[in-house]
């Protein structure tokens, strides 16, 4: 299936099955803002729990906080967001559509990469087992031409971004002959900078002094609480402060469903280290965070590391963990070495000393920071992209059937188990409800007695329930039930007295955490 068709199907599926709705749909929706439905909210909570346990609970030197969304306006002056949190935008004069200039160029470069991959695939087919990829990419004329174009473009692009050279960004778009995907023309406006923060007024007095911002990242809530946490928690360096919370950005080019939203959630951790040790920790957190994604058990090939072309105003090194979404490889998480930029800025702007006294060195310093920042919504989308499958299945009588199944890792699945009486009579519903009650203390469960068992399985597959438990007439005498496994569709007969233990083991978050 084509990737854009797959993406459309995923979006439609999330709406049909109560995962994600367009915000204010009743009023024709609000662009790039989404609501999570009954299953979406559960999945989101489970992802948060997985992150919190992995980052806070499993690390004795990391603590979690929950800071306010509104902060003193000077925070954003100090952090550099008022002056530098901009996107370079360009409009196509014919379609009147607006784009991020840097994204247009990145997409063009990605197309060149794909051309190289196609050449490699073709050659691989032609040469079979004797194919030597390294020799091929270093000698094939087409590959060398594409690679040389990528290298030249990357150099020029990086320089334009570093120097905020908006004219050259436009010139790159012209020189690469990048056309508007809507109008197909190359009739572009100049590139302009656009600040992404949402401002609002605090209290009833209008004017600049009372303008406050909806936070564009949760990180600043951690920085301004650095001293509070370090002192009250008697934290010794190296240590981390984590939090999960909403962030807001006035994204002008807001497409691709929940990938780029105006209101979204971040899971961020700031790790405070001794100056000079930041690159060691930067490498450490790159590995740790990559493993967190891989522990979900999906193909490693869908994740890759990508160093930034342009460093944010606060960073001296930055790498993205990219995921292959249905619309290509894109940023899922950022790992940033933020130096002492933020704490030093807050020290200057607040006039208060923000330092750490290092007993070993017998001196004070402003700690350096390595940050891990992952979007909750993007993690959600990566999970759905991995989990969504359309399958043809062969039934016992040899006929075939279609199913759409969400193969979400069991510890994260919104509903863990659905209990079903085979028929709605003969005491089966009563026993099924008894079993349901015993499982509900620990797990989010459902009860379903409508339609045939086959239809009930399909409904549970579609929302990603890993286990269905069927109560039949034999259950009344042998005190056993049938567990049906979502992915393999295999069924096994187990004692009712063993059921809770079996399910609890499979859906426990420990199954993910022990892989880290
Ligand atoms: N504190 C650093 C920071 O905010 P970032 O790379 O701008 O860095 C971190 O954002 C993560 O937040 C991204 O990797 C992405 O997962 C998520 N994110 C950023 N903007 C987003 C948006 N508009 N919609 C959804 N997620 C977003």
Coordinates of C-alpha atoms and ligand atoms in Angstrom, one line a residue:
X1 CA 0.0 0.0 0.0
X2 CA 1.3 3.5 -0.8
X3 CA 2.5 5.4 2.2
X4 CA 0.1 8.3 1.8
X5 CA -2.8 5.9 1.6
X6 CA -1.6 4.1 4.7
X7 CA -1.4 7.4 6.5
X8 CA -4.9 8.4 5.5
X9 CA -6.1 5.0 6.7
X10 CA -4.4 5.4 10.1
X11 CA -5.9 8.9 10.5
X12 CA -9.4 7.5 9.6
X13 CA -8.9 4.6 12.0
X14 CA -8.0 6.7 14.9
X15 CA -11.2 8.7 14.5
X16 CA -13.5 5.7 13.9
X17 CA -12.2 3.9 17.0
X18 CA -12.1 6.8 19.5
X19 CA -8.4 7.5 19.6
X20 CA -8.1 11.0 18.1
X21 CA -10.7 13.7 17.1
X22 CA -10.2 17.0 15.5
X23 CA -10.5 19.7 18.1
X24 CA -13.9 21.6 18.0
X25 CA -15.0 19.4 15.1
X26 CA -18.6 20.5 15.8
X27 CA -17.5 24.0 14.6
X28 CA -15.6 22.6 11.6
X29 CA -12.4 22.1 13.6
X30 CA -9.4 24.2 14.7
X31 CA -6.2 23.7 12.6
X32 CA -3.4 21.6 14.1
X33 CA -5.2 21.1 17.4
X34 CA -6.5 17.6 18.4
X35 CA -8.5 15.9 21.1
X36 CA -7.7 12.5 22.4
X37 CA -10.7 10.2 22.7
X38 CA -11.4 7.4 25.2
X39 CA -8.6 5.0 23.9
X40 CA -6.2 7.8 22.9
X41 CA -6.3 9.2 26.5
X42 CA -5.4 5.7 27.9
X43 CA -2.6 5.2 25.4
X44 CA -1.2 8.6 26.1
X45 CA -1.3 8.0 29.9
X46 CA 0.5 4.7 29.4
X47 CA 3.2 6.3 27.3
X48 CA 3.7 8.9 29.9
X49 CA 4.0 6.2 32.6
X50 CA 6.5 4.3 30.5
X51 CA 8.6 7.4 30.2
X52 CA 8.2 8.5 33.8
X53 CA 9.2 5.1 35.2
X54 CA 12.2 4.8 32.8
X55 CA 13.5 8.3 33.5
X56 CA 12.5 9.1 37.1
X57 CA 11.6 5.9 38.9
X58 CA 14.5 3.8 37.5
X59 CA 17.2 6.5 38.0
X60 CA 18.1 7.4 41.6
X61 CA 19.6 10.7 40.5
X62 CA 16.6 12.0 38.5
X63 CA 13.5 13.6 40.1
X64 CA 10.3 14.8 38.5
X65 CA 8.4 18.1 38.8
X66 CA 5.3 19.7 37.4
X67 CA 5.8 23.4 36.8
X68 CA 3.2 25.9 35.7
X69 CA 2.5 26.7 32.0
X70 CA 2.5 30.5 32.7
X71 CA 5.8 31.9 33.7
X72 CA 7.2 35.4 34.3
X73 CA 7.7 37.1 30.9
X74 CA 11.4 37.7 31.6
X75 CA 11.9 34.0 31.5
X76 CA 11.4 34.0 27.8
X77 CA 13.6 37.1 27.3
X78 CA 16.4 35.3 29.3
X79 CA 15.9 32.0 27.4
X80 CA 16.2 33.7 24.1
X81 CA 12.8 32.7 22.9
X82 CA 11.5 36.3 22.5
X83 CA 14.4 37.2 20.1
X84 CA 15.3 33.9 18.5
X85 CA 12.5 31.4 18.5
X86 CA 11.7 31.9 14.9
X87 CA 10.9 29.8 11.8
X88 CA 11.9 31.0 8.3
X89 CA 8.7 31.2 6.2
X90 CA 8.2 31.5 2.5
X91 CA 4.9 31.9 0.5
X92 CA 4.1 30.6 -2.9
X93 CA 2.5 33.6 -4.7
X94 CA 0.2 31.4 -6.9
X95 CA -1.2 28.9 -4.4
X96 CA -0.9 31.4 -1.5
X97 CA 0.4 28.5 0.6
X98 CA 3.0 29.2 3.3
X99 CA 5.9 26.9 3.9
X100 CA 8.9 26.6 6.2
X101 CA 11.9 27.4 3.9
X102 CA 14.2 25.1 5.9
X103 CA 11.7 22.2 5.6
X104 CA 11.3 22.7 1.8
X105 CA 15.1 22.4 1.5
X106 CA 15.3 19.4 3.8
X107 CA 12.6 17.6 1.8
X108 CA 14.5 18.3 -1.4
X109 CA 17.7 16.8 0.2
X110 CA 15.8 13.8 1.4
X111 CA 14.6 13.2 -2.2
X112 CA 18.2 13.1 -3.3
X113 CA 18.9 10.5 -0.6
X114 CA 16.0 8.4 -1.8
X115 CA 17.4 8.5 -5.3
X116 CA 20.7 7.1 -4.0
X117 CA 18.8 4.3 -2.1
X118 CA 16.9 3.5 -5.4
X119 CA 20.2 3.1 -7.3
X120 CA 21.5 0.8 -4.5
X121 CA 18.3 -1.3 -4.6
X122 CA 18.4 -1.6 -8.4
X123 CA 22.1 -2.7 -8.3
X124 CA 21.4 -5.1 -5.5
X125 CA 18.8 -6.8 -7.5
X126 CA 21.1 -6.9 -10.6
X127 CA 24.2 -8.3 -8.8
X128 CA 22.5 -10.5 -6.2
X129 CA 24.8 -12.1 -3.6
X130 CA 27.9 -10.7 -5.2
X131 CA 26.8 -7.1 -4.6
X132 CA 29.2 -4.9 -2.6
X133 CA 27.4 -1.8 -1.4
X134 CA 30.5 0.1 -0.2
X135 CA 32.2 -0.3 -3.6
X136 CA 29.1 0.5 -5.5
X137 CA 28.3 3.8 -3.7
X138 CA 31.9 5.0 -4.0
X139 CA 32.2 4.3 -7.7
X140 CA 28.7 4.6 -9.4
X141 CA 28.5 7.8 -11.4
X142 CA 24.8 8.6 -10.5
X143 CA 25.4 8.0 -6.8
X144 CA 28.5 10.2 -6.8
X145 CA 26.6 13.0 -8.5
X146 CA 23.7 12.8 -6.1
X147 CA 26.1 12.6 -3.1
X148 CA 28.1 15.6 -4.3
X149 CA 24.9 17.6 -4.7
X150 CA 23.8 16.7 -1.2
X151 CA 27.2 17.7 0.3
X152 CA 27.3 21.0 -1.5
X153 CA 23.7 21.7 -0.5
X154 CA 24.2 20.8 3.1
X155 CA 27.2 23.1 3.4
X156 CA 25.4 26.0 1.9
X157 CA 22.2 25.3 3.9
X158 CA 24.0 25.1 7.2
X159 CA 25.8 28.4 6.6
X160 CA 22.6 30.1 5.6
X161 CA 20.9 28.8 8.8
X162 CA 23.9 29.6 11.0
X163 CA 24.0 33.2 9.8
X164 CA 20.2 33.6 9.5
X165 CA 20.9 34.5 5.9
X166 CA 17.3 34.6 4.7
X167 CA 18.2 35.8 1.2
X168 CA 20.4 32.7 0.6
X169 CA 17.7 30.4 1.9
X170 CA 15.5 31.7 -0.8
X171 CA 18.3 31.5 -3.4
X172 CA 18.8 27.8 -2.4
X173 CA 15.1 27.2 -3.1
X174 CA 15.4 28.9 -6.5
X175 CA 18.7 27.2 -7.4
X176 CA 17.3 23.7 -6.5
X177 CA 14.2 24.5 -8.6
X178 CA 11.9 23.6 -5.7
X179 CA 8.3 24.0 -6.7
X180 CA 5.2 24.5 -4.6
X181 CA 3.5 21.0 -4.2
X182 CA 0.1 22.7 -4.7
X183 CA 0.6 25.1 -7.6
X184 CA 3.7 23.4 -9.1
X185 CA 5.2 26.9 -9.7
X186 CA 8.5 28.4 -8.4
X187 CA 7.0 31.8 -7.8
X188 CA 8.2 32.5 -4.2
X189 CA 8.1 35.5 -1.9
X190 CA 11.0 36.6 0.2
X191 CA 11.8 34.5 3.3
X192 CA 10.7 36.1 6.6
X193 CA 11.3 35.2 10.3
X194 CA 8.2 34.4 12.3
X195 CA 8.1 34.0 16.1
X196 CA 6.4 30.9 17.3
X197 CA 5.3 31.9 20.8
X198 CA 1.6 32.6 21.7
X199 CA 1.3 35.7 23.8
X200 CA -1.6 36.7 26.0
X201 CA -2.4 39.4 28.6
X202 CA -2.1 38.8 32.3
X203 CA -4.9 40.5 34.3
X204 CA -6.9 43.4 33.0
X205 CA -4.1 45.9 32.2
X206 CA -3.2 45.8 28.5
X207 CA 0.3 46.7 27.4
X208 CA 3.7 45.2 26.9
X209 CA 4.6 44.8 30.6
X210 CA 1.7 42.4 31.1
X211 CA 2.3 40.2 28.0
X212 CA 2.9 36.7 29.0
X213 CA 3.5 33.6 26.9
X214 CA 2.2 30.1 26.7
X215 CA 5.4 28.1 27.2
X216 CA 6.9 26.8 23.9
X217 CA 8.9 24.2 25.8
X218 CA 8.6 22.7 29.3
X219 CA 12.4 23.0 29.9
X220 CA 12.3 26.5 31.2
X221 CA 10.1 25.5 34.1
X222 CA 12.9 23.1 35.1
X223 CA 15.7 25.7 34.8
X224 CA 13.9 28.3 37.0
X225 CA 13.4 25.6 39.6
X226 CA 17.0 24.3 39.5
X227 CA 17.9 25.8 42.8
X228 CA 14.7 24.8 44.5
X229 CA 15.0 21.2 43.6
X230 CA 18.8 21.0 44.1
X231 CA 18.6 22.4 47.6
X232 CA 15.4 20.7 48.8
X233 CA 16.3 17.4 47.3
X234 CA 20.0 17.7 48.3
X235 CA 20.9 16.7 44.8
X236 CA 24.5 16.1 43.9
X237 CA 25.8 16.6 40.3
X238 CA 25.3 14.8 38.0
X239 CA 21.5 14.8 38.5
X240 CA 18.4 15.3 36.4
X241 CA 15.0 17.0 36.6
X242 CA 12.2 15.7 34.5
X243 CA 8.7 16.8 33.6
X244 CA 5.8 16.1 31.3
X245 CA 3.6 18.9 30.2
X246 CA 1.9 20.9 27.5
X247 CA 3.8 23.2 25.2
X248 CA 2.4 25.7 22.7
X249 CA 3.8 26.9 19.4
X250 CA 2.1 29.0 16.7
X251 CA 3.1 26.6 14.0
X252 CA 2.3 28.3 10.7
X253 CA 2.9 25.2 8.6
X254 CA 0.8 22.8 10.6
X255 CA 0.2 19.6 8.6
X256 CA 0.7 15.9 9.1
X257 CA -1.9 15.3 11.7
X258 CA -0.5 15.1 15.3
X259 CA 3.1 15.4 14.1
X260 CA 3.0 19.2 14.2
X261 CA 0.5 20.6 16.5
X262 CA -0.1 24.1 18.0
X263 CA -0.8 22.6 21.4
X264 CA 1.2 19.4 22.3
X265 CA 2.9 17.6 25.1
X266 CA 6.6 17.2 25.8
X267 CA 8.4 14.8 28.1
X268 CA 11.7 16.5 28.9
X269 CA 14.6 15.9 31.2
X270 CA 17.4 18.3 32.0
X271 CA 20.6 16.6 33.2
X272 CA 23.0 18.9 35.1
X273 CA 26.7 18.0 34.8
X274 CA 30.1 19.3 35.6
X275 CA 31.4 21.7 32.8
X276 CA 33.6 19.7 30.4
X277 CA 31.7 16.4 31.0
X278 CA 28.8 17.4 28.8
X279 CA 29.9 15.5 25.7
X280 CA 30.3 12.2 27.7
X281 CA 26.7 12.6 29.0
X282 CA 25.4 13.7 25.6
X283 CA 26.6 10.4 24.1
X284 CA 25.2 8.5 27.2
X285 CA 21.7 10.0 26.8
X286 CA 21.7 9.4 23.0
X287 CA 22.1 5.7 23.6
X288 CA 19.7 5.5 26.5
X289 CA 17.0 7.3 24.7
X290 CA 17.4 5.3 21.5
X291 CA 17.0 2.1 23.6
X292 CA 13.8 3.5 25.2
X293 CA 12.2 3.6 21.7
X294 CA 13.7 0.3 20.6
X295 CA 12.4 -1.5 23.7
X296 CA 8.9 -1.1 22.2
X297 CA 10.0 -4.0 20.0
X298 CA 9.4 -2.5 16.5
X299 CA 11.9 -2.7 13.6
X300 CA 15.2 -0.9 14.4
X301 CA 15.3 0.2 10.7
X302 CA 12.6 2.7 11.4
X303 CA 14.8 4.7 13.8
X304 CA 17.9 6.7 12.9
X305 CA 20.1 9.4 14.5
X306 CA 20.5 12.7 12.7
X307 CA 22.8 15.5 13.8
X308 CA 21.4 19.0 13.5
X309 CA 22.3 21.2 10.6
X310 CA 21.5 24.3 12.6
X311 CA 22.0 24.3 16.4
X312 CA 19.4 26.1 18.4
X313 CA 20.5 29.3 20.1
X314 CA 21.3 27.4 23.3
X315 CA 23.1 24.3 22.1
X316 CA 26.7 23.2 21.3
X317 CA 25.6 19.8 20.0
X318 CA 22.3 18.3 19.1
X319 CA 21.1 15.0 17.6
X320 CA 17.6 14.0 16.7
X321 CA 16.2 10.5 17.0
X322 CA 14.2 10.3 13.8
X323 CA 11.4 7.9 13.1
X324 CA 10.2 6.7 9.7
X325 CA 6.6 8.1 9.8
X326 CA 4.4 7.2 6.8
X327 CA 5.5 10.6 5.3
X328 CA 9.3 9.8 5.7
X329 CA 12.0 10.1 8.4
X330 CA 11.2 13.0 10.8
X331 CA 12.3 14.1 14.2
X332 CA 10.8 12.2 17.1
X333 CA 13.1 13.3 19.9
X334 CA 15.9 15.8 20.4
X335 CA 19.0 15.3 22.5
X336 CA 20.7 18.6 23.1
X337 CA 23.8 19.7 24.9
X338 CA 22.6 23.1 26.1
X339 CA 25.9 24.2 27.8
X340 CA 25.4 26.6 30.7
X341 CA 23.4 28.9 28.5
X342 CA 20.0 28.7 30.2
X343 CA 21.2 28.8 33.9
X344 CA 23.7 31.6 33.1
X345 CA 21.0 33.6 31.3
X346 CA 18.6 33.2 34.3
X347 CA 21.4 34.2 36.6
X348 CA 22.0 37.4 34.6
X349 CA 18.4 38.4 34.1
X350 CA 17.2 37.5 37.7
X351 CA 20.3 39.0 39.4
X352 CA 20.4 35.9 41.6
X353 CA 23.3 33.5 41.9
X354 CA 22.5 30.1 40.3
X355 CA 25.6 28.0 41.0
X356 CA 26.5 24.6 42.4
X357 CA 29.2 24.1 45.0
X358 CA 31.3 21.1 44.0
X359 CA 32.8 19.5 47.2
X360 CA 35.3 17.5 45.2
X361 CA 36.6 20.5 43.3
X362 CA 36.0 22.8 46.2
X363 CA 34.6 25.4 43.8
X364 CA 31.3 26.8 42.5
X365 CA 30.2 26.7 38.9
X366 CA 27.1 27.1 36.7
X367 CA 26.3 23.5 35.7
X368 CA 26.2 22.4 32.1
X369 CA 23.0 20.7 30.8
X370 CA 22.2 17.8 28.6
X371 CA 18.6 17.6 27.6
X372 CA 16.4 14.8 26.3
X373 CA 13.1 16.1 24.8
X374 CA 10.6 13.8 23.2
X375 CA 7.1 14.8 22.0
X376 CA 4.4 12.7 23.6
X377 CA 2.1 13.1 20.5
X378 CA 4.9 12.1 18.1
X379 CA 5.7 9.1 20.2
X380 CA 1.9 8.3 20.0
X381 CA 2.1 8.7 16.2
X382 CA 5.2 6.5 15.9
X383 CA 3.5 3.8 17.9
X384 CA 0.4 3.9 15.8
X385 CA 2.5 3.9 12.6
X386 CA 4.3 0.8 13.9
X387 CA 1.3 -0.9 15.3
X388 CA -1.3 -0.4 12.5
X389 CA -1.7 -3.5 10.2
X390 CA -4.3 -4.5 7.6
X391 CA -4.3 -8.3 7.4
X392 CA -6.0 -11.1 5.5
X393 CA -6.7 -14.0 7.8
X394 CA -7.7 -17.5 7.0
X395 CA -10.5 -18.9 9.1
X396 CA -10.9 -22.5 10.3
X397 CA -13.3 -23.3 7.4
X398 CA -10.7 -22.1 4.9
X399 CA -12.5 -18.9 4.0
X400 CA -10.7 -15.6 4.4
X401 CA -11.4 -12.4 6.3
X402 CA -9.9 -9.0 6.7
X403 CA -8.9 -7.4 9.9
X404 CA -7.3 -4.2 11.0
X405 CA -5.3 -4.7 14.1
X406 CA -3.3 -2.3 16.3
X407 CA -0.3 -4.3 17.5
X408 CA 0.4 -2.0 20.4
X409 CA 2.9 -3.4 23.0
X410 CA 0.6 -5.0 25.7
X411 CA 1.9 -2.8 28.5
X412 CA 0.8 0.3 26.6
X413 CA -2.5 -1.0 25.2
X414 CA -5.5 1.1 26.2
X415 CA -7.6 -1.9 27.1
X416 CA -5.7 -4.9 28.4
X417 CA -8.3 -7.5 28.4
X418 CA -11.9 -8.0 27.2
X419 CA -14.1 -10.6 28.8
X420 CA -16.8 -12.2 26.7
X421 CA -19.4 -14.8 27.5
X422 CA -19.9 -17.1 24.5
X423 CA -23.7 -16.6 24.8
X424 CA -25.9 -14.2 26.7
X425 CA -27.6 -17.0 28.8
X426 CA -27.0 -20.1 30.9
X427 CA -25.1 -18.3 33.6
X428 CA -22.2 -17.4 31.3
X429 CA -22.6 -13.6 31.6
X430 CA -22.7 -13.9 35.4
X431 CA -19.4 -15.8 35.5
X432 CA -17.9 -13.5 32.9
X433 CA -18.7 -10.4 35.0
X434 CA -17.3 -12.1 38.1
X435 CA -14.0 -12.6 36.2
X436 CA -14.2 -9.0 34.9
X437 CA -14.5 -7.7 38.5
X438 CA -11.5 -9.6 39.6
X439 CA -9.3 -8.2 36.8
X440 CA -10.5 -4.6 37.0
X441 CA -8.6 -3.9 40.2
X442 CA -5.3 -4.0 38.2
X443 CA -6.3 -3.5 34.6
X444 CA -8.4 -1.5 32.2
X445 CA -10.9 -4.1 31.0
X446 CA -14.0 -4.3 28.9
X447 CA -17.0 -6.6 28.8
X448 CA -18.6 -7.5 25.5
X449 CA -21.5 -9.9 24.9
X450 CA -22.9 -8.5 21.6
X451 CA -22.6 -10.2 18.2
X452 CA -20.6 -13.3 17.2
X453 CA -17.3 -14.0 18.8
X454 CA -15.6 -13.3 15.5
X455 CA -17.0 -9.8 15.3
X456 CA -16.1 -9.2 18.9
X457 CA -12.5 -10.2 18.2
X458 CA -12.4 -7.8 15.2
X459 CA -13.6 -4.9 17.4
X460 CA -10.9 -5.6 20.0
X461 CA -8.2 -6.1 17.3
X462 CA -9.1 -2.6 16.0
X463 CA -8.5 -0.9 19.3
X464 CA -5.5 -3.0 20.1
X465 CA -6.7 -5.2 23.0
X466 CA -3.9 -7.8 23.5
X467 CA -6.2 -10.4 25.2
X468 CA -9.7 -11.6 24.9
X469 CA -11.1 -14.0 27.5
X470 CA -14.0 -16.2 26.5
X471 CA -16.3 -17.9 29.0
X472 CA -18.1 -20.9 27.6
X473 CA -20.3 -23.7 29.0
X474 CA -17.4 -25.8 30.0
X475 CA -16.1 -22.9 32.1
X476 CA -19.0 -23.5 34.5
X477 CA -17.7 -27.0 35.3
X478 CA -13.9 -27.0 34.6
X479 CA -13.3 -23.4 35.9
X480 CA -11.3 -22.7 32.8
X481 CA -11.5 -20.0 30.1
X482 CA -10.0 -19.4 26.7
X483 CA -7.5 -16.6 26.2
X484 CA -7.1 -15.4 22.6
X485 CA -3.9 -13.6 21.8
X486 CA -4.3 -10.5 19.5
X487 CA -1.1 -10.8 17.4
X488 CA -0.9 -14.6 16.8
X489 CA -4.6 -15.1 17.2
X490 CA -3.7 -18.3 19.0
X491 CA -6.0 -19.5 21.8
X492 CA -5.1 -21.3 25.0
X493 CA -7.2 -22.8 27.8
X494 CA -6.3 -21.6 31.3
X495 CA -7.7 -21.9 34.8
X496 CA -9.7 -18.9 36.0
X497 CA -7.6 -18.9 39.2
X498 CA -4.4 -18.4 37.0
X499 CA -5.9 -15.8 34.7
X500 CA -5.0 -12.7 36.7
X501 CA -1.4 -13.8 37.1
X502 CA -1.0 -14.6 33.4
X503 CA -2.4 -11.3 32.2
X504 CA -0.6 -9.2 34.8
X505 CA 2.7 -10.7 33.8
X506 CA 2.2 -9.9 30.1
X507 CA 0.9 -6.4 30.4
X508 CA 3.2 -5.3 33.2
X509 CA 5.4 -2.2 32.4
X510 CA 8.2 -4.3 33.8
X511 CA 8.3 -6.2 30.4
X512 CA 9.4 -2.9 28.8
X513 CA 11.6 -1.5 31.6
X514 CA 13.6 -4.7 32.0
X515 CA 14.9 -4.3 28.4
X516 CA 16.5 -0.9 29.1
Ligands
LIG1 N1 13.3 21.8 25.0 C1 13.8 21.5 23.7 C2 12.8 21.5 22.7 O1 11.7 21.9 22.9 P1 12.4 20.8 20.2 O2 13.3 20.0 19.3 O3 11.9 22.1 19.7 O4 13.3 21.0 21.5 C3 11.4 18.7 21.3 O5 11.2 19.9 20.6 C4 10.4 17.7 20.8 O6 9.0 18.2 21.0 C5 10.4 17.3 19.3 O7 11.4 16.3 19.1 C6 9.0 16.8 19.0 O8 8.9 15.5 19.4 C7 8.2 17.7 20.0 N2 7.6 18.8 19.2 C8 8.1 20.0 18.9 N3 7.3 20.7 18.2 C9 6.1 20.0 18.1 C10 4.8 20.3 17.5 N4 4.6 21.4 17.0 N5 3.9 19.3 17.6 C11 4.2 18.1 18.2 N6 5.3 17.8 18.8 C12 6.3 18.8 18.7

